[in-house]
Amino acid sequence: NALIEFNDVSLVYPNGHKGLKNINLKINEGEFVVIVGMSGAGKSTLIRSINRMVTPTSGELIVDGEDILQLKDSQLRKVRTNIGMIFQSYNIVKRMSVLRNVLAGRLGHTGTLRSLVGWFPQNDLQIAMNNLERVGIDEKAYVRASNLSGGQQQRVSIARALTQQPKVILADEPVASLDPPTSHKVMKDLKRVSREDGLTTIVNLHFIDMAMEYADRIIGLRDGNLVFDGPIEEVTDQT
Ligand code: ADP
Ligand code: ADP
């Protein structure tokens, strides 16, 4: 059954630019979906609509049973605790330790006030350490994040997203800043941990070959339109 459902979703930016045009799309629980398209096609807009970092201007966008376009801020916050985000630029706090960065994934569970004074329950520490181990950087737990390579920093952000224990992971160009061998290693890790946790994962990539290697399903965008949606076997004649 669909965990995420776009029904005729459009997004017009304040300057009049149409970022998304009448998108219809259903994404099932546990799917690993890759969105491809040229720069400016609307990939980022589509992915950021799902946690309402950008807000579509019409249509219905169901996430885990709720139309998020209808939610008030307080309700939206709750939905967002179920959605982990991974960005091209890692978005980690470089002066903090790796472990502190990963613990940030617990904020929605533990509460900001207690975590502000540096207190996290033992259980949170275990979850965070376990996730660092799963992406192979547990030995770096007490190192300042700024001392890590790009690939390692992106693993920190994967571990942080997992530590949130979300249902959905949104990854907006997660490997665009990494060299090709590192990109593949990071994509492999992301796919493996998503599978292990049964997560629904949506990833933007701009290389079709990489998409074909990792996706269960590929969605193609062009000028804000959904122009392809299918399993990888069907991609070849579209490219
Ligand atoms: P992609 O991720 O595929 O590169 P984006 O979703 O970032 O594409 O952008 C889709 C289109 O919307 C682009 O033409 C972009 O310039 C435009 N766009 C993105 N953000 C804004 C904004 N805040 N205001 C106006 N246009 C925007
Ligand atoms: P990304 O690389 O994440 O797709 P960009 O680098 O294209 O984003 O854009 C960075 C910021 O500028 C985003 O907040 C995006 O919404 C905004 N933006 C992008 N294109 C436009 C545009 N044509 N007009 C106004 N804002 C834009």
Coordinates of C-alpha atoms and ligand atoms in Angstrom, one line a residue:
N1 CA 0.0 0.0 0.0
A2 CA 1.1 3.5 -0.7
L3 CA 2.9 5.4 2.0
I4 CA 3.3 8.5 -0.2
E5 CA 0.8 9.6 -2.7
F6 CA 0.8 12.7 -5.0
N7 CA -2.6 13.5 -6.4
D8 CA -2.4 16.2 -9.1
V9 CA 0.3 18.1 -7.2
S10 CA 1.5 21.4 -8.7
L11 CA 3.9 23.9 -7.2
V12 CA 4.2 27.4 -8.5
Y13 CA 7.1 29.4 -7.0
P14 CA 6.4 33.0 -6.0
N15 CA 8.0 34.4 -9.1
G16 CA 5.5 32.4 -11.2
H17 CA 7.9 29.6 -12.2
K18 CA 6.2 26.2 -12.3
G19 CA 8.3 23.8 -10.3
L20 CA 5.9 20.8 -10.4
K21 CA 3.1 20.3 -12.9
N22 CA 0.2 18.0 -12.0
I23 CA 2.2 15.2 -10.5
N24 CA 0.5 11.9 -9.9
L25 CA 2.6 9.3 -8.1
K26 CA 2.3 6.5 -5.5
I27 CA 5.2 5.2 -3.6
N28 CA 4.9 2.0 -1.6
E29 CA 6.3 1.2 1.8
G30 CA 9.8 -0.2 1.5
E31 CA 10.5 1.0 -2.1
F32 CA 13.9 2.5 -3.0
V33 CA 13.0 5.1 -5.6
V34 CA 15.4 7.2 -7.6
I35 CA 14.4 10.4 -9.3
V36 CA 16.3 11.4 -12.3
G37 CA 16.3 14.4 -14.6
M38 CA 18.4 17.3 -15.8
S39 CA 19.3 20.2 -13.6
G40 CA 16.2 22.3 -13.1
A41 CA 13.8 19.5 -13.9
G42 CA 12.2 19.7 -10.4
K43 CA 13.8 16.8 -8.6
S44 CA 14.7 18.8 -5.6
T45 CA 11.3 20.5 -5.6
L46 CA 9.5 17.1 -5.7
I47 CA 11.6 15.6 -2.9
R48 CA 11.3 18.7 -0.7
S49 CA 7.6 18.7 -1.1
I50 CA 7.3 15.4 0.8
N51 CA 8.3 17.0 4.1
R52 CA 7.0 20.4 3.0
M53 CA 10.4 22.2 2.9
V54 CA 8.6 23.7 -0.1
T55 CA 4.8 23.8 -0.2
P56 CA 2.9 22.7 -3.3
T57 CA 0.3 25.2 -4.3
S58 CA -2.4 22.7 -5.4
G59 CA -3.3 19.0 -5.2
E60 CA -3.2 16.5 -2.4
L61 CA 0.0 15.0 -1.0
I62 CA -0.6 12.1 1.4
V63 CA 2.3 11.0 3.6
D64 CA 1.6 8.2 6.0
G65 CA -2.1 8.7 5.8
E66 CA -2.3 12.5 6.1
D67 CA -2.6 15.2 3.5
I68 CA 0.4 17.2 4.6
L69 CA -0.7 20.2 2.6
Q70 CA -3.6 20.5 5.1
L71 CA -1.5 20.2 8.3
K72 CA -0.8 23.0 10.8
D73 CA 2.8 23.6 11.8
S74 CA 2.4 21.5 15.0
Q75 CA 1.0 18.5 13.1
L76 CA 3.7 19.0 10.4
R77 CA 6.4 18.7 13.0
K78 CA 5.1 15.3 14.0
V79 CA 5.1 14.1 10.4
R80 CA 8.6 15.3 9.9
T81 CA 10.0 13.2 12.8
N82 CA 9.1 10.3 10.5
I83 CA 11.1 11.6 7.6
G84 CA 14.9 11.6 7.6
M85 CA 16.7 14.0 5.3
I86 CA 20.1 13.7 3.6
F87 CA 21.5 16.6 1.5
Q88 CA 24.2 17.1 -1.0
S89 CA 26.2 19.3 1.4
Y90 CA 25.8 16.8 4.3
N91 CA 24.3 19.5 6.6
I92 CA 26.2 18.3 9.6
V93 CA 27.7 20.6 12.3
K94 CA 31.4 20.5 11.6
R95 CA 32.6 21.7 14.9
M96 CA 30.8 19.0 16.8
S97 CA 31.8 15.4 17.2
V98 CA 30.5 12.8 14.9
L99 CA 28.5 11.2 17.7
R100 CA 26.8 14.5 18.6
N101 CA 25.8 15.0 15.0
V102 CA 24.2 11.6 14.9
L103 CA 22.5 12.1 18.2
A104 CA 20.7 15.1 16.6
G105 CA 18.6 12.5 15.0
R106 CA 17.1 11.8 18.4
L107 CA 15.9 15.4 19.0
G108 CA 12.3 14.6 18.0
H109 CA 12.3 11.7 20.5
T110 CA 14.3 13.1 23.4
G111 CA 13.2 16.8 23.3
T112 CA 15.3 19.8 22.6
L113 CA 15.5 21.1 26.1
R114 CA 17.3 18.1 27.6
S115 CA 19.5 17.7 24.6
L116 CA 20.5 21.4 24.8
V117 CA 22.3 20.6 28.0
G118 CA 24.0 17.7 26.4
W119 CA 21.9 15.0 28.0
F120 CA 20.7 12.0 25.9
P121 CA 19.3 8.8 27.4
Q122 CA 21.7 5.8 27.3
N123 CA 19.4 4.2 24.8
D124 CA 19.9 7.1 22.4
L125 CA 23.6 6.7 22.6
Q126 CA 23.3 3.0 21.8
I127 CA 21.1 3.6 18.8
A128 CA 23.6 6.3 17.5
M129 CA 26.7 4.1 18.0
N130 CA 25.0 1.2 16.4
N131 CA 24.1 3.3 13.3
L132 CA 27.7 4.6 13.1
E133 CA 28.8 1.0 13.1
R134 CA 26.4 0.1 10.3
V135 CA 27.9 2.7 8.0
G136 CA 31.4 1.8 9.1
I137 CA 32.5 4.9 10.9
D138 CA 32.0 4.0 14.6
E139 CA 35.7 4.5 15.1
K140 CA 35.2 8.2 14.3
A141 CA 32.5 8.7 16.9
Y142 CA 34.5 11.1 19.0
V143 CA 36.3 12.9 16.2
R144 CA 35.3 16.4 15.1
A145 CA 33.1 16.1 12.1
S146 CA 35.3 18.6 10.2
N147 CA 38.1 16.1 10.3
L148 CA 36.3 13.6 8.1
S149 CA 36.4 13.2 4.4
G150 CA 33.3 14.0 2.3
G151 CA 32.3 10.3 2.0
Q152 CA 32.6 9.9 5.8
Q153 CA 30.6 13.1 6.4
Q154 CA 27.8 11.8 4.2
R155 CA 27.9 8.6 6.2
V156 CA 27.4 10.7 9.4
S157 CA 24.3 12.2 7.8
I158 CA 23.0 8.7 6.9
A159 CA 23.6 7.6 10.5
R160 CA 21.8 10.6 11.8
A161 CA 18.8 10.0 9.5
L162 CA 18.7 6.3 10.7
T163 CA 19.0 7.3 14.3
Q164 CA 15.8 9.3 13.8
Q165 CA 14.2 5.9 13.2
P166 CA 12.1 7.3 10.4
K167 CA 9.7 5.6 8.0
V168 CA 10.9 7.6 5.1
I169 CA 14.4 8.8 4.0
L170 CA 14.6 11.7 1.5
A171 CA 18.1 12.1 -0.1
D172 CA 18.5 15.2 -2.2
E173 CA 21.6 14.6 -4.5
P174 CA 23.4 12.7 -1.7
V175 CA 26.4 11.9 -3.8
A176 CA 26.7 14.9 -6.0
S177 CA 29.7 16.2 -4.1
L178 CA 31.6 12.9 -4.0
D179 CA 34.0 11.3 -6.5
P180 CA 32.6 8.3 -8.4
P181 CA 34.1 5.5 -6.3
T182 CA 33.0 7.1 -3.1
S183 CA 29.5 7.8 -4.6
H184 CA 29.1 4.1 -5.3
K185 CA 30.1 3.1 -1.8
V186 CA 27.8 5.6 -0.2
M187 CA 24.9 4.6 -2.5
K188 CA 25.5 0.9 -1.6
D189 CA 25.5 1.7 2.1
L190 CA 22.3 3.8 1.8
K191 CA 20.5 1.0 -0.1
R192 CA 21.6 -1.7 2.3
V193 CA 20.6 0.1 5.5
S194 CA 17.3 1.2 3.9
R195 CA 16.5 -2.4 3.1
E196 CA 17.6 -3.6 6.6
D197 CA 15.2 -1.2 8.3
G198 CA 12.4 -1.5 5.7
L199 CA 12.5 2.2 4.9
T200 CA 10.9 3.9 2.0
T201 CA 13.7 5.8 0.4
I202 CA 13.6 8.5 -2.3
V203 CA 16.8 9.7 -3.8
N204 CA 17.6 12.3 -6.4
L205 CA 20.5 11.5 -8.7
H206 CA 21.5 13.1 -11.9
F207 CA 23.3 10.1 -13.4
I208 CA 21.1 7.6 -15.0
D209 CA 23.7 4.8 -14.8
M210 CA 23.9 5.2 -11.1
A211 CA 20.1 5.3 -10.8
M212 CA 19.9 2.0 -12.8
E213 CA 22.4 0.4 -10.5
Y214 CA 20.5 1.1 -7.2
A215 CA 16.9 1.9 -7.9
D216 CA 13.9 -0.5 -7.6
R217 CA 12.1 2.1 -9.6
I218 CA 13.0 5.2 -11.5
I219 CA 11.0 8.3 -11.9
G220 CA 12.0 10.8 -14.6
L221 CA 11.2 14.5 -14.5
R222 CA 11.5 17.1 -17.2
D223 CA 10.4 20.7 -16.8
G224 CA 8.3 19.9 -13.7
N225 CA 6.5 17.0 -15.5
L226 CA 6.7 13.4 -14.6
V227 CA 7.8 11.8 -17.8
F228 CA 8.8 8.3 -16.8
D229 CA 7.8 5.9 -14.0
G230 CA 8.8 2.3 -14.1
P231 CA 11.1 -0.5 -13.0
I232 CA 14.7 -0.3 -14.3
E233 CA 14.2 -2.9 -17.1
E234 CA 12.1 -0.3 -18.9
V235 CA 14.4 2.6 -18.7
T236 CA 16.7 2.0 -21.7
D237 CA 14.5 3.3 -24.5
Q238 CA 13.8 6.4 -22.6
T239 CA 17.4 7.5 -22.2
Ligands
ADP1 P1 16.4 20.0 -9.8 O1 16.5 19.6 -8.4 O2 15.9 19.0 -10.8 O3 17.7 20.6 -10.3 P2 14.8 22.1 -8.7 O4 13.6 21.4 -8.1 O5 15.8 22.6 -7.8 O6 15.4 21.2 -9.9 O7 14.2 23.4 -9.6 C1 13.2 23.2 -10.5 C2 13.0 24.6 -11.2 O8 12.4 25.5 -10.3 C3 14.3 25.2 -11.7 O9 14.0 25.9 -12.9 C4 14.6 26.2 -10.6 O10 15.4 27.3 -11.0 C5 13.3 26.6 -10.1 N1 13.2 27.0 -8.7 C6 13.7 26.3 -7.7 N2 13.5 27.0 -6.5 C7 12.9 28.1 -6.9 C8 12.5 29.3 -6.2 N3 12.6 29.4 -4.8 N4 11.9 30.3 -6.8 C9 11.8 30.2 -8.2 N5 12.2 29.2 -8.9 C10 12.7 28.2 -8.3
ADP2 P1 19.6 22.7 -5.3 O1 21.0 22.6 -5.7 O2 19.3 22.3 -3.9 O3 18.6 22.2 -6.3 P2 19.8 25.4 -6.0 O4 21.3 25.6 -5.8 O5 19.3 25.3 -7.4 O6 19.2 24.3 -5.1 O7 19.1 26.6 -5.3 C1 19.4 27.0 -4.0 C2 18.3 27.9 -3.5 O8 17.9 28.8 -4.4 C3 17.1 27.0 -3.1 O9 16.5 27.5 -1.9 C4 16.2 27.2 -4.3 O10 14.8 27.1 -3.9 C5 16.5 28.7 -4.7 N1 16.3 28.9 -6.2 C6 16.7 28.0 -7.1 N2 16.4 28.5 -8.3 C7 15.8 29.7 -8.1 C8 15.2 30.7 -8.9 N3 15.1 30.6 -10.2 N4 14.6 31.8 -8.3 C9 14.7 31.9 -7.0 N5 15.2 31.0 -6.2 C10 15.7 29.9 -6.7

